[in-house]
């Protein structure tokens, strides 16, 4: 049976720029950065407090994609059509301030939502992410969310 997800892929437009963005601006740890053969770069990063998860930063292209598919993916990434996921933080407003000061582009400021406090941002390629401070679910309250204290 499947137990966990160990790797997830985020397509980026440029390896060097993405590595700098995720490591310097988001504060992620570079886990691996190596060439496998002549054409395949294996670059992974991840949040320091989540060592079991590696985010594969991958440029569209060979050997995974033919030229037309790579072109289409690059267009989708650049125009911000892809939202690969949500990052969890214990304090969305504070994290927003820190990341904004590091030059991260936010699409929305922190706002209260039914599921918590959320802001959205783009990486340097155009991918957008949710930054969420979750509320705790209380099953005794008929599917209502209660704020963390």
XYZ file of N, CA and C in Angstrom:
447
model
N 0.829 -1.191 0.000
C 0.000 0.000 0.000
C 0.873 1.254 0.000
N 0.358 2.299 -0.597
C 1.066 3.582 -0.613
C 1.034 4.173 0.785
N 2.188 4.688 1.231
C 2.287 5.263 2.567
C 2.460 6.771 2.562
N 3.301 7.305 1.678
C 3.569 8.740 1.661
C 3.952 9.178 0.251
N 3.958 10.471 0.052
C 4.484 11.076 -1.175
C 5.881 11.583 -0.844
N 6.875 11.143 -1.592
C 8.246 11.551 -1.301
C 8.738 12.673 -2.212
N 8.237 12.718 -3.452
C 8.676 13.712 -4.424
C 7.465 14.268 -5.168
N 7.516 15.551 -5.459
C 6.511 16.204 -6.303
C 7.261 17.117 -7.262
N 6.727 17.294 -8.451
C 7.414 18.069 -9.489
C 6.777 19.439 -9.667
N 7.638 20.452 -9.749
C 7.213 21.802 -10.110
C 8.030 22.174 -11.342
N 7.341 22.426 -12.448
C 8.036 22.837 -13.661
C 8.445 24.294 -13.554
N 9.685 24.580 -13.928
C 10.250 25.926 -13.844
C 10.846 26.306 -15.194
N 11.071 27.585 -15.378
C 11.591 28.063 -16.653
C 13.112 28.069 -16.724
N 13.785 28.121 -15.563
C 15.245 28.178 -15.557
C 15.765 27.569 -14.253
N 16.613 26.572 -14.358
C 17.127 25.886 -13.171
C 17.820 26.835 -12.198
N 18.748 27.641 -12.691
C 19.544 28.499 -11.807
C 18.662 29.505 -11.071
N 17.764 30.126 -11.792
C 16.871 31.107 -11.195
C 15.931 30.456 -10.182
N 15.396 29.297 -10.525
C 14.487 28.589 -9.622
C 15.223 28.136 -8.356
N 16.432 27.629 -8.518
C 17.209 27.199 -7.352
C 17.428 28.378 -6.407
N 17.779 29.514 -6.948
C 17.983 30.708 -6.124
C 16.678 31.137 -5.449
N 15.573 31.152 -6.194
C 14.290 31.568 -5.629
C 13.889 30.662 -4.461
N 13.890 29.357 -4.688
C 13.421 28.434 -3.652
C 14.361 28.392 -2.451
N 15.658 28.492 -2.680
C 16.615 28.447 -1.572
C 16.732 29.789 -0.852
N 16.906 30.867 -1.607
C 17.155 32.170 -0.995
C 15.885 32.881 -0.540
N 14.871 32.889 -1.369
C 13.655 33.635 -1.030
C 12.703 32.837 -0.149
N 12.496 31.558 -0.471
C 11.589 30.753 0.347
C 12.291 30.093 1.532
N 13.618 30.012 1.478
C 14.367 29.419 2.584
C 14.386 27.899 2.574
N 14.126 27.305 1.412
C 14.145 25.853 1.314
C 15.588 25.352 1.280
N 15.734 24.083 1.596
C 17.026 23.411 1.543
C 17.183 22.766 0.171
N 18.336 22.969 -0.444
C 18.640 22.245 -1.681
C 19.041 20.847 -1.257
N 18.272 19.863 -1.696
C 18.520 18.481 -1.279
C 19.491 17.781 -2.228
N 19.244 17.926 -3.536
C 20.134 17.305 -4.519
C 20.223 18.211 -5.744
N 21.384 18.263 -6.345
C 21.590 19.005 -7.587
C 22.708 18.313 -8.344
N 22.308 17.532 -9.347
C 23.307 16.774 -10.099
C 22.832 16.539 -11.531
N 23.771 16.269 -12.383
C 23.457 15.877 -13.750
C 23.404 14.358 -13.801
N 22.362 13.846 -14.432
C 22.229 12.409 -14.663
C 22.336 12.228 -16.170
N 23.505 11.876 -16.605
C 23.761 11.838 -18.040
C 24.084 13.245 -18.523
N 23.956 13.457 -19.820
C 24.319 14.754 -20.400
C 23.174 15.744 -20.456
N 21.921 15.252 -20.382
C 20.797 16.159 -20.611
C 19.787 16.245 -19.477
N 19.992 15.523 -18.393
C 18.972 15.505 -17.358
C 19.535 15.996 -16.036
N 19.010 17.111 -15.562
C 19.423 17.665 -14.266
C 18.412 17.251 -13.206
N 18.904 16.748 -12.096
C 18.073 16.339 -10.963
C 18.302 17.366 -9.860
N 17.326 18.277 -9.711
C 17.412 19.360 -8.738
C 16.202 19.275 -7.818
N 16.455 19.039 -6.532
C 15.355 18.950 -5.583
C 15.596 19.902 -4.416
N 14.498 20.429 -3.901
C 14.509 21.325 -2.752
C 13.377 20.909 -1.823
N 13.375 21.469 -0.625
C 12.271 21.193 0.278
C 12.341 22.047 1.521
N 11.207 22.191 2.195
C 11.192 22.937 3.450
C 12.119 22.265 4.467
N 12.903 23.048 5.202
C 13.846 22.454 6.158
C 13.176 21.536 7.183
N 11.948 21.840 7.572
C 11.262 21.043 8.588
C 10.487 19.860 8.021
N 10.625 19.604 6.730
C 9.928 18.480 6.109
C 10.915 17.690 5.243
N 11.884 17.029 5.868
C 12.942 16.357 5.102
C 12.457 15.193 4.250
N 11.288 14.660 4.550
C 10.776 13.524 3.774
C 10.174 13.936 2.434
N 10.019 15.239 2.182
C 9.454 15.715 0.926
C 10.509 16.429 0.098
N 10.637 16.013 -1.158
C 11.537 16.698 -2.085
C 10.722 17.222 -3.253
N 10.876 18.511 -3.526
C 10.230 19.137 -4.669
C 11.231 19.102 -5.821
N 10.865 18.432 -6.891
C 11.731 18.347 -8.065
C 11.487 19.604 -8.892
N 12.508 20.409 -9.081
C 12.423 21.576 -9.956
C 12.897 21.118 -11.327
N 12.019 21.202 -12.320
C 12.334 20.626 -13.619
C 11.949 21.566 -14.758
N 12.899 21.802 -15.639
C 12.608 22.549 -16.866
C 11.927 21.617 -17.850
N 10.865 22.080 -18.509
C 10.247 21.261 -19.554
C 11.237 21.040 -20.699
N 11.295 19.834 -21.200
C 12.183 19.535 -22.320
C 12.614 18.090 -22.294
N 13.546 17.745 -23.185
C 14.006 16.374 -23.267
C 14.741 15.980 -21.984
N 14.715 14.761 -21.586
C 14.136 13.633 -22.297
C 12.651 13.399 -21.990
N 12.040 14.175 -21.081
C 10.641 13.950 -20.706
C 9.640 14.457 -21.742
N 9.971 15.544 -22.425
C 9.000 16.179 -23.320
C 9.568 16.406 -24.714
N 8.697 16.235 -25.702
C 9.074 16.603 -27.058
C 9.063 18.135 -27.143
N 9.656 18.725 -28.181
C 9.762 20.181 -28.270
C 8.415 20.917 -28.187
N 7.386 20.404 -28.824
C 6.086 21.087 -28.795
C 5.465 21.057 -27.403
N 5.539 19.939 -26.726
C 5.012 19.839 -25.366
C 5.793 20.757 -24.429
N 7.111 20.788 -24.574
C 7.947 21.677 -23.756
C 7.553 23.133 -23.973
N 7.318 23.520 -25.223
C 6.907 24.892 -25.533
C 5.573 25.219 -24.876
N 4.622 24.308 -24.972
C 3.304 24.529 -24.376
C 3.394 24.648 -22.856
N 4.177 23.783 -22.245
C 4.347 23.851 -20.793
C 4.972 25.176 -20.371
N 6.007 25.607 -21.104
C 6.661 26.880 -20.785
C 5.668 28.043 -20.867
N 4.814 28.022 -21.851
C 3.801 29.085 -21.982
C 2.834 29.077 -20.800
N 2.367 27.900 -20.415
C 1.447 27.789 -19.279
C 2.098 28.247 -17.979
N 3.348 27.862 -17.771
C 4.074 28.267 -16.566
C 4.219 29.779 -16.536
N 4.718 30.355 -17.623
C 4.997 31.782 -17.678
C 3.754 32.642 -17.484
N 2.610 32.190 -17.974
C 1.413 33.015 -17.811
C 0.696 32.762 -16.492
N 1.262 31.905 -15.648
C 0.696 31.691 -14.323
C -0.521 30.800 -14.304
N -0.609 29.888 -15.249
C -1.769 29.006 -15.333
C -1.674 27.807 -14.389
N -0.488 27.576 -13.824
C -0.302 26.404 -12.979
C -0.157 26.797 -11.512
N -0.930 26.145 -10.674
C -0.856 26.338 -9.227
C -0.537 25.017 -8.572
N 0.752 24.692 -8.411
C 1.139 23.370 -7.959
C 0.731 22.964 -6.551
N 0.387 23.912 -5.672
C 0.030 23.450 -4.331
C -0.112 24.542 -3.303
N -0.194 24.107 -2.056
C -0.363 25.010 -0.916
C 0.714 24.715 0.117
N 1.356 25.765 0.590
C 2.346 25.638 1.653
C 1.682 26.043 2.951
N 1.955 25.308 4.016
C 1.366 25.563 5.326
C 2.361 26.336 6.180
N 1.854 27.331 6.891
C 2.657 28.127 7.804
C 1.885 28.333 9.103
N 2.578 28.432 10.234
C 1.856 28.669 11.480
C 1.367 30.119 11.610
N 1.950 31.042 10.833
C 1.566 32.454 10.915
C 1.653 33.068 9.519
N 0.530 33.090 8.825
C 0.511 33.554 7.436
C 0.930 35.016 7.317
N 0.456 35.862 8.212
C 0.763 37.296 8.116
C 2.260 37.561 8.307
N 2.858 36.894 9.275
C 4.294 37.078 9.505
C 5.102 36.526 8.329
N 4.743 35.336 7.850
C 5.458 34.743 6.718
C 5.320 35.628 5.487
N 4.139 36.197 5.286
C 3.908 37.143 4.192
C 4.890 38.318 4.280
N 5.051 38.885 5.474
C 5.969 40.011 5.662
C 7.405 39.621 5.346
N 7.833 38.465 5.853
C 9.210 38.001 5.631
C 9.460 37.746 4.148
N 8.554 37.010 3.504
C 8.756 36.685 2.088
C 8.642 37.916 1.200
N 7.748 38.827 1.531
C 7.642 40.082 0.769
C 8.943 40.858 0.848
N 9.539 40.910 2.042
C 10.808 41.620 2.220
C 11.936 40.969 1.419
N 11.815 39.672 1.151
C 12.828 38.959 0.349
C 12.566 39.084 -1.146
N 11.483 39.764 -1.528
C 11.201 39.982 -2.940
C 10.226 39.020 -3.571
N 9.525 38.211 -2.773
C 8.522 37.303 -3.321
C 7.309 38.117 -3.764
N 6.794 37.828 -4.961
C 5.632 38.529 -5.505
C 4.353 37.856 -5.039
N 3.553 38.602 -4.315
C 2.272 38.077 -3.833
C 1.139 38.533 -4.734
N 0.212 37.622 -4.991
C -0.982 37.914 -5.770
C -2.109 38.404 -4.870
N -2.067 37.977 -3.601
C -3.057 38.429 -2.632
C -2.426 38.507 -1.253
N -2.857 39.478 -0.487
C -2.394 39.633 0.881
C -3.116 38.623 1.767
N -2.595 38.379 2.976
C -3.275 37.455 3.881
C -4.714 37.894 4.145
N -5.627 36.938 4.057
C -7.049 37.209 4.294
C -7.667 36.003 4.987
N -8.648 36.284 5.823
C -9.355 35.212 6.520
C -10.230 34.464 5.531
N -10.144 33.155 5.558
C -10.955 32.266 4.730
C -11.621 31.247 5.653
N -12.598 30.496 5.167
C -13.229 29.485 6.027
C -12.250 28.438 6.558
N -11.182 28.190 5.837
C -10.204 27.168 6.202
C -8.970 27.722 6.895
N -8.879 29.048 7.039
C -7.723 29.656 7.693
C -7.385 31.000 7.090
N -6.167 31.439 7.315
C -5.671 32.680 6.736
C -4.831 32.289 5.526
N -5.095 32.948 4.388
C -4.409 32.572 3.151
C -3.923 33.793 2.394
N -2.735 33.653 1.809
C -2.188 34.594 0.836
C -1.730 33.749 -0.345
N -1.624 34.339 -1.522
C -1.122 33.596 -2.676
C 0.075 34.332 -3.262
N 1.036 33.559 -3.779
C 2.236 34.147 -4.364
C 2.661 33.373 -5.597
N 3.546 33.983 -6.371
C 4.130 33.344 -7.551
C 5.605 33.075 -7.299
N 6.080 31.984 -7.901
C 7.524 31.782 -7.898
C 8.107 32.581 -9.060
N 9.391 32.504 -9.268
C 10.038 33.309 -10.306
C 9.725 32.842 -11.718
N 9.124 31.667 -11.862
C 8.739 31.170 -13.181
C 7.308 31.549 -13.554
N 6.470 31.783 -12.545
C 5.072 32.111 -12.795
C 4.093 31.196 -12.086
N 4.562 30.061 -11.546
C 3.696 29.161 -10.798
C 3.133 29.884 -9.579
N 1.872 29.629 -9.269
C 1.317 30.262 -8.069
C 1.045 29.223 -6.995
N 1.176 29.666 -5.753
C 1.000 28.813 -4.579
C 0.128 29.519 -3.551
N -0.570 28.723 -2.780
C -1.280 29.218 -1.609
C -0.329 29.125 -0.422
N -0.355 30.136 0.422
C 0.357 30.135 1.691
C -0.733 30.177 2.749
N -0.889 29.101 3.513
C -2.063 28.953 4.364
C -1.715 28.668 5.816
N -2.355 29.419 6.680
C -2.356 29.150 8.116
C -3.695 28.485 8.388
N -3.667 27.198 8.589
C -4.909 26.427 8.709
C -5.633 26.681 10.027
N -6.959 26.607 9.962
C -7.742 26.529 11.185
C -7.891 25.062 11.527
N -8.221 24.803 12.757
C -8.387 23.415 13.168
C -9.823 22.984 12.946
N -9.980 21.782 12.448
C -11.299 21.223 12.219
C -11.803 20.593 13.506
N -13.012 20.925 13.884
C -13.633 20.355 15.084
C -14.802 19.494 14.636
N -14.643 18.157 14.637
C -15.718 17.284 14.151
C -16.977 17.363 15.002
N -16.872 17.859 16.233
C -18.042 17.993 17.091
C -18.884 19.210 16.772
N -18.439 20.038 15.829
C -19.174 21.258 15.502
C -19.815 21.185 14.126
N -20.258 19.989 13.747
C -21.010 19.828 12.501
C -20.315 20.457 11.290
N -19.054 20.039 11.046
C -18.290 20.468 9.888
C -17.978 21.952 9.873
N -17.819 22.539 11.032
C -17.411 23.950 11.110
C -15.909 24.011 11.411
N -15.316 25.093 11.017
C -13.910 25.315 11.316
C -13.812 26.277 12.489
N -12.860 26.006 13.374
C -12.642 26.894 14.505
C -11.235 27.450 14.433
N -11.062 28.739 14.741
C -9.718 29.325 14.681
C -8.766 28.705 15.683
N -7.491 28.649 15.311
C -6.465 28.208 16.246
C -6.307 29.282 17.308
N -5.907 28.854 18.485
C -5.651 29.837 19.549
C -4.177 29.984 19.779
